[in-house]
Amino acid sequence: MRLIRGATVIAVLALTAACTRSAGEGDTPEAGGSAAQQVQATSGAGGCTPEKYNGGVPDLDLKTITVGFAQSEKEANPFRITETQSIKDEAAKRGIKLITTNAQSDLNKEIADIQGMIAQGAKALIISPLNSEGLDPALKAAQDAKVPVMTIDRLLTTKKPCVDYLGWIGSDFVVQGQRAADAMIKATGDQGEVAILLGASGVNVTVDRTKGFKDQLVAKNSQLKVVAEQTGDFTREKGQKVTEQLISANPGISAIYAENDEMALGAVAALKAAGKKAGDVKIITIDGTKGAVQGIIDGWIAGVIESNPRFGPLAFQALEDFYSGKGVVEKTIISDKEYTKENAQSELANAY
């Protein structure tokens, strides 16, 4: 677990004792569940409050203001569907007025969306960044308007907490990659050639999931050999196309590490089209969608490391802590489970 600092020590230690589980254990709360129940760990300085944030912003009552949510990608992806619904559900539960936008995977649109929500009167923002960099015009607009920004999922890697944004809530993507490597070693008996379907370029998720996976193979002195890696952009269509190319160029590939479920399902389609049978190529993936978990049941996918998109409770709790004076910590790690052939059937209903 990461180092826990600041005013949240007692609360988070209590959460750890009551709620933190080892990989694959227990249930992950649904969107409307307690924010506390989803915390795996916190790190960094705490105590970001209105008087400290970016030179000071108005101290408002969260229940009387409009909050804006900027979604970065098309809600055709189950992760994004669940993420947005979690934000909407929690806003409704708390009686908070919410406006939402969707950038449709277009960075310039996300910038315009954020600027537009500020113009519509949003006094606080929750942002799921498309890229880890490039939102500067939108962040500047928020700073100028004294509108605090809470970030989820992808980290703004070159920006400062409590200056450019309040804090960040997401998964430990390096650990996800490590867990995927462990699952791959188990699924393959630590033998064979592996291809990696990389996520989108320019985001910390891809960098961290790749690093975690490769570093863990080295740390475990694995006999697996990574023979190819290519960007699949986190999409099913690109995952299928790239897999077709990779297995054609590297017929010895016996395992695929997909950095999200959509690419993994694209890989399954490519393997079926190539005449492969379920289990011929071991696939380990990250997300936790129903399609991928069903893939375990059907034998096409060997394991899934969850990436929990249910940020709503934690995001609004952060805004509440900000305005109440309790303060917001720099990083909050959300709890992720794991799906295996042993629990896939019983846990299918909990997948998103």
Coordinates of C-alpha atoms in Angstrom, one line a residue:
M1 CA 0.0 0.0 0.0
R2 CA 1.2 3.5 -0.7
L3 CA 2.2 5.9 2.0
I4 CA -0.8 7.6 3.7
R5 CA -0.3 11.2 4.8
G6 CA -2.1 14.1 6.2
A7 CA -5.5 14.4 7.9
T8 CA -6.8 11.3 6.2
V9 CA -4.5 8.9 8.2
I10 CA -7.1 7.7 10.7
A11 CA -9.9 7.4 8.2
V12 CA -7.9 5.5 5.6
L13 CA -6.3 3.1 8.1
A14 CA -9.8 2.3 9.3
L15 CA -10.9 1.7 5.7
T16 CA -7.8 -0.5 5.1
A17 CA -8.7 -2.7 8.0
A18 CA -12.4 -2.9 7.1
C19 CA -12.4 -2.8 3.3
T20 CA -9.1 -3.3 1.5
R21 CA -8.9 -6.9 0.2
S22 CA -6.2 -8.8 -1.6
A23 CA -6.6 -9.2 -5.4
G24 CA -9.7 -11.1 -6.4
E25 CA -11.4 -11.0 -3.0
G26 CA -14.8 -9.6 -2.2
D27 CA -17.1 -7.4 -4.1
T28 CA -16.5 -3.9 -5.6
P29 CA -19.3 -1.6 -4.6
E30 CA -21.7 -0.4 -7.3
A31 CA -21.9 3.3 -8.4
G32 CA -24.2 4.3 -5.6
G33 CA -22.1 2.6 -2.8
S34 CA -20.1 4.3 -0.1
A35 CA -17.2 6.3 -1.4
A36 CA -15.1 5.0 1.5
Q37 CA -15.6 1.4 0.5
Q38 CA -13.9 1.9 -2.8
V39 CA -10.6 3.3 -1.4
Q40 CA -7.5 1.2 -1.7
A41 CA -5.0 3.8 -0.6
T42 CA -4.2 7.5 -0.7
S43 CA -0.8 9.3 -1.1
G44 CA 0.7 12.7 -1.3
A45 CA 0.0 15.9 0.6
G46 CA -3.5 16.4 1.9
G47 CA -5.5 19.4 2.9
C48 CA -6.3 21.1 -0.4
T49 CA -9.1 23.5 0.5
P50 CA -10.6 26.6 -1.2
E51 CA -8.2 29.0 0.5
K52 CA -5.2 27.0 -0.7
Y53 CA -6.3 26.0 -4.2
N54 CA -4.6 28.1 -6.9
G55 CA -4.4 31.2 -4.7
G56 CA -7.9 30.9 -3.4
V57 CA -11.3 30.2 -4.8
P58 CA -14.8 30.8 -3.5
D59 CA -15.9 28.7 -0.5
L60 CA -19.3 27.4 -1.8
D61 CA -22.0 25.0 -0.7
L62 CA -21.7 21.9 -2.9
K63 CA -25.5 21.3 -2.8
T64 CA -26.4 24.7 -4.2
I65 CA -24.0 24.9 -7.2
T66 CA -23.8 23.3 -10.6
V67 CA -21.1 20.7 -11.2
G68 CA -19.8 19.9 -14.6
F69 CA -18.5 16.5 -15.8
A70 CA -16.3 16.2 -18.9
Q71 CA -16.2 12.7 -20.3
S72 CA -13.4 12.2 -22.7
E73 CA -14.4 9.2 -24.9
K74 CA -17.4 7.8 -26.7
E75 CA -19.8 6.0 -24.4
A76 CA -19.7 2.9 -26.6
N77 CA -17.0 1.5 -24.4
P78 CA -18.4 -0.2 -21.2
F79 CA -15.8 1.5 -19.0
R80 CA -16.9 5.0 -20.1
I81 CA -20.6 4.1 -19.9
T82 CA -20.2 2.9 -16.3
E83 CA -17.9 5.9 -15.4
T84 CA -20.5 8.5 -16.6
Q85 CA -23.4 6.6 -15.0
S86 CA -21.5 6.5 -11.7
I87 CA -21.1 10.3 -11.8
K88 CA -24.7 10.8 -12.7
D89 CA -26.0 8.4 -10.1
E90 CA -24.0 10.0 -7.3
A91 CA -25.0 13.5 -8.3
A92 CA -28.6 12.5 -8.2
K93 CA -28.1 10.7 -4.8
R94 CA -26.7 13.9 -3.3
G95 CA -29.2 16.2 -4.9
I96 CA -26.5 18.1 -6.9
K97 CA -27.2 19.7 -10.2
L98 CA -25.0 18.2 -12.9
I99 CA -24.2 19.0 -16.5
T100 CA -22.3 16.6 -18.6
T101 CA -20.4 16.6 -21.9
N102 CA -18.6 14.0 -24.1
A103 CA -15.6 14.8 -26.1
Q104 CA -15.9 11.8 -28.4
S105 CA -12.2 11.2 -28.1
D106 CA -11.4 14.6 -29.5
L107 CA -9.0 16.7 -27.4
N108 CA -10.0 20.0 -28.9
K109 CA -13.7 19.1 -28.2
E110 CA -12.9 18.3 -24.6
I111 CA -11.2 21.7 -24.2
A112 CA -14.3 23.4 -25.7
D113 CA -16.6 21.3 -23.6
I114 CA -14.9 22.4 -20.4
Q115 CA -14.9 26.0 -21.4
G116 CA -18.5 25.7 -22.3
M117 CA -19.5 24.2 -19.0
I118 CA -17.8 27.1 -17.2
A119 CA -19.7 29.5 -19.4
Q120 CA -22.9 27.7 -18.4
G121 CA -22.2 28.4 -14.8
A122 CA -20.5 25.3 -13.5
K123 CA -18.7 26.2 -10.3
A124 CA -16.8 22.9 -9.9
L125 CA -15.6 20.4 -12.5
I126 CA -14.9 16.7 -12.6
I127 CA -12.8 15.8 -15.6
S128 CA -11.8 12.5 -17.2
P129 CA -8.9 13.7 -19.3
L130 CA -8.5 12.3 -22.8
N131 CA -4.7 12.7 -22.6
S132 CA -2.3 13.2 -19.8
E133 CA -1.2 16.5 -21.4
G134 CA -2.8 19.0 -23.7
L135 CA -5.7 20.4 -21.6
D136 CA -3.9 23.6 -20.8
P137 CA -6.4 26.1 -22.4
A138 CA -9.3 24.4 -20.5
L139 CA -7.3 24.4 -17.2
K140 CA -6.5 28.1 -17.7
A141 CA -10.1 28.9 -18.3
A142 CA -11.0 27.1 -15.0
Q143 CA -8.2 28.9 -13.1
D144 CA -9.3 32.3 -14.5
A145 CA -13.0 31.6 -13.5
K146 CA -11.9 30.3 -10.0
V147 CA -13.5 26.9 -10.8
P148 CA -11.8 24.0 -9.0
V149 CA -11.1 20.8 -11.1
M150 CA -11.2 17.2 -9.8
T151 CA -9.6 14.7 -12.1
I152 CA -10.4 11.0 -12.5
D153 CA -8.9 8.0 -14.4
R154 CA -6.0 9.5 -16.4
L155 CA -3.5 11.6 -14.5
L156 CA -2.4 15.1 -15.7
T157 CA 1.3 14.1 -15.4
T158 CA 2.9 17.6 -15.8
K159 CA 0.4 19.5 -13.7
K160 CA 0.4 20.2 -10.0
P161 CA -2.3 19.2 -7.5
C162 CA -4.0 22.0 -5.6
V163 CA -2.7 24.3 -8.3
D164 CA -3.9 23.1 -11.7
Y165 CA -6.3 20.5 -10.2
L166 CA -7.6 19.5 -6.8
G167 CA -6.5 15.9 -6.8
W168 CA -6.7 12.7 -8.8
I169 CA -8.7 9.4 -8.3
G170 CA -7.8 6.4 -10.3
S171 CA -6.3 2.9 -10.3
D172 CA -2.7 2.1 -9.8
F173 CA -2.0 1.2 -13.4
V174 CA 1.6 0.0 -12.7
V175 CA 0.1 -2.5 -10.2
Q176 CA -2.5 -3.5 -12.8
G177 CA 0.3 -4.4 -15.2
Q178 CA 2.1 -6.3 -12.6
R179 CA -1.0 -8.3 -11.7
A180 CA -1.5 -9.0 -15.5
A181 CA 2.0 -10.3 -15.7
D182 CA 1.4 -12.6 -12.7
A183 CA -1.8 -13.9 -14.3
M184 CA 0.0 -14.4 -17.7
I185 CA 2.8 -16.4 -16.0
K186 CA 0.2 -18.6 -14.4
A187 CA -2.0 -19.0 -17.5
T188 CA 0.9 -20.0 -19.8
G189 CA 3.0 -22.0 -17.3
D190 CA 5.6 -19.3 -17.9
Q191 CA 6.4 -20.5 -21.4
G192 CA 5.8 -19.0 -24.9
E193 CA 5.8 -15.9 -27.0
V194 CA 3.7 -12.8 -26.0
A195 CA 2.3 -10.0 -28.0
I196 CA 1.2 -6.8 -26.3
L197 CA -1.8 -4.7 -27.5
L198 CA -0.8 -1.3 -26.3
G199 CA -3.4 1.3 -25.3
A200 CA -3.6 4.8 -26.7
S201 CA -0.4 6.8 -27.0
G202 CA 0.2 9.9 -24.8
V203 CA -1.6 8.7 -21.7
N204 CA -0.2 7.5 -18.4
V205 CA -2.5 4.4 -18.4
T206 CA -0.6 2.9 -21.4
V207 CA 2.8 3.8 -20.1
D208 CA 2.1 2.4 -16.6
R209 CA 0.4 -0.8 -17.7
T210 CA 3.2 -1.6 -20.1
K211 CA 5.9 -0.8 -17.5
G212 CA 4.2 -2.8 -14.8
F213 CA 3.8 -5.8 -17.1
K214 CA 7.4 -5.8 -18.4
D215 CA 9.0 -5.0 -15.1
Q216 CA 7.2 -7.8 -13.4
L217 CA 8.3 -10.4 -16.0
V218 CA 11.8 -9.3 -15.3
A219 CA 11.3 -9.4 -11.5
K220 CA 9.8 -12.9 -11.7
N221 CA 12.7 -14.0 -14.0
S222 CA 10.0 -15.1 -16.4
Q223 CA 10.7 -17.3 -19.4
L224 CA 8.0 -15.6 -21.4
K225 CA 9.3 -13.7 -24.4
V226 CA 7.6 -10.4 -25.6
V227 CA 8.0 -10.7 -29.4
A228 CA 5.7 -7.9 -30.6
E229 CA 3.8 -4.9 -29.3
Q230 CA 1.6 -2.5 -31.2
T231 CA -0.9 0.2 -30.4
G232 CA -4.5 -0.8 -30.5
D233 CA -5.8 2.6 -29.2
F234 CA -8.1 0.9 -26.6
T235 CA -10.6 0.1 -29.3
R236 CA -12.1 -3.3 -30.4
E237 CA -11.7 -2.6 -34.1
K238 CA -8.1 -1.6 -33.8
G239 CA -7.4 -4.5 -31.5
Q240 CA -8.8 -6.9 -34.0
K241 CA -6.8 -5.4 -36.9
V242 CA -3.5 -5.3 -35.0
T243 CA -4.0 -8.9 -33.8
E244 CA -4.5 -10.0 -37.3
Q245 CA -1.2 -8.4 -38.3
L246 CA 0.7 -9.6 -35.3
I247 CA -0.3 -13.3 -35.6
S248 CA 0.4 -13.2 -39.3
A249 CA 3.9 -11.8 -38.8
N250 CA 4.6 -13.9 -35.7
P251 CA 2.8 -17.2 -36.0
G252 CA 4.5 -18.5 -32.9
I253 CA 2.5 -16.1 -30.6
S254 CA 0.9 -18.1 -27.8
A255 CA -0.2 -15.3 -25.5
I256 CA -1.6 -11.8 -25.8
Y257 CA -1.5 -9.1 -23.1
A258 CA -4.3 -6.6 -24.0
E259 CA -4.2 -3.3 -22.1
N260 CA -8.0 -3.1 -22.1
D261 CA -10.9 -5.4 -22.6
E262 CA -12.1 -3.9 -25.9
M263 CA -8.8 -4.7 -27.5
A264 CA -8.9 -8.2 -26.0
L265 CA -12.3 -8.8 -27.5
G266 CA -11.0 -7.6 -30.8
A267 CA -8.2 -10.1 -30.5
V268 CA -10.7 -12.8 -29.8
A269 CA -12.5 -12.0 -33.1
A270 CA -9.1 -12.1 -34.9
L271 CA -8.2 -15.4 -33.5
K272 CA -11.6 -16.9 -34.4
A273 CA -11.2 -15.6 -37.9
A274 CA -7.8 -17.2 -38.1
G275 CA -9.2 -20.6 -37.2
K276 CA -7.9 -20.7 -33.7
K277 CA -9.7 -22.5 -30.9
A278 CA -10.6 -21.2 -27.5
G279 CA -7.5 -21.4 -25.3
D280 CA -5.0 -21.8 -28.1
V281 CA -3.7 -18.3 -27.4
K282 CA -3.8 -17.2 -23.8
I283 CA -5.3 -13.6 -23.3
I284 CA -4.9 -11.6 -20.2
T285 CA -6.6 -8.2 -20.2
I286 CA -7.5 -5.2 -18.0
D287 CA -10.9 -3.6 -17.4
G288 CA -13.6 -5.9 -16.0
T289 CA -16.3 -5.7 -18.6
K290 CA -19.1 -8.3 -18.9
G291 CA -17.9 -9.2 -22.4
A292 CA -14.4 -10.0 -21.2
V293 CA -15.6 -11.9 -18.1
Q294 CA -17.9 -13.9 -20.3
G295 CA -14.8 -14.5 -22.5
I296 CA -13.3 -16.3 -19.5
I297 CA -16.3 -18.5 -19.1
D298 CA -16.2 -19.3 -22.8
G299 CA -12.5 -20.1 -22.7
W300 CA -11.2 -17.4 -24.9
I301 CA -9.8 -15.2 -22.2
A302 CA -7.5 -16.5 -19.4
G303 CA -8.0 -13.7 -16.9
V304 CA -9.1 -10.1 -16.4
I305 CA -7.6 -7.5 -14.0
E306 CA -10.3 -5.0 -13.1
S307 CA -10.0 -1.3 -13.6
N308 CA -12.8 0.1 -11.6
P309 CA -14.7 3.0 -13.3
R310 CA -17.1 3.7 -10.5
F311 CA -15.6 7.0 -9.6
G312 CA -18.8 8.9 -8.7
P313 CA -18.9 8.4 -4.9
L314 CA -15.2 9.2 -4.5
A315 CA -15.3 12.2 -6.8
F316 CA -18.2 13.9 -5.1
Q317 CA -16.8 13.0 -1.7
A318 CA -13.6 14.8 -2.7
L319 CA -15.6 17.9 -3.6
E320 CA -17.4 17.7 -0.3
D321 CA -14.2 17.4 1.6
F322 CA -12.8 20.3 -0.4
Y323 CA -15.7 22.7 0.5
S324 CA -16.1 21.5 4.0
G325 CA -12.5 22.4 4.9
K326 CA -11.4 18.8 5.5
G327 CA -9.3 19.0 2.3
V328 CA -8.4 16.7 -0.6
V329 CA -5.4 14.5 -0.9
E330 CA -3.2 14.4 -4.0
K331 CA -4.0 10.8 -5.1
T332 CA -6.7 8.3 -4.2
I333 CA -6.3 4.8 -5.5
I334 CA -9.6 3.0 -6.2
S335 CA -9.9 -0.7 -5.4
D336 CA -9.7 -3.2 -8.3
K337 CA -10.6 -6.9 -8.2
E338 CA -9.6 -9.8 -10.5
Y339 CA -11.6 -12.2 -12.5
T340 CA -10.4 -15.8 -13.1
K341 CA -11.8 -19.0 -14.4
E342 CA -12.5 -19.9 -10.8
N343 CA -14.7 -16.9 -10.1
A344 CA -15.9 -15.7 -13.5
Q345 CA -19.3 -17.3 -13.4
S346 CA -20.2 -16.2 -9.9
E347 CA -18.8 -12.6 -10.4
L348 CA -20.2 -12.0 -13.9
A349 CA -23.1 -10.0 -12.5
N350 CA -20.6 -7.6 -10.8
A351 CA -18.7 -6.9 -14.1
Y352 CA -19.7 -3.7 -16.0

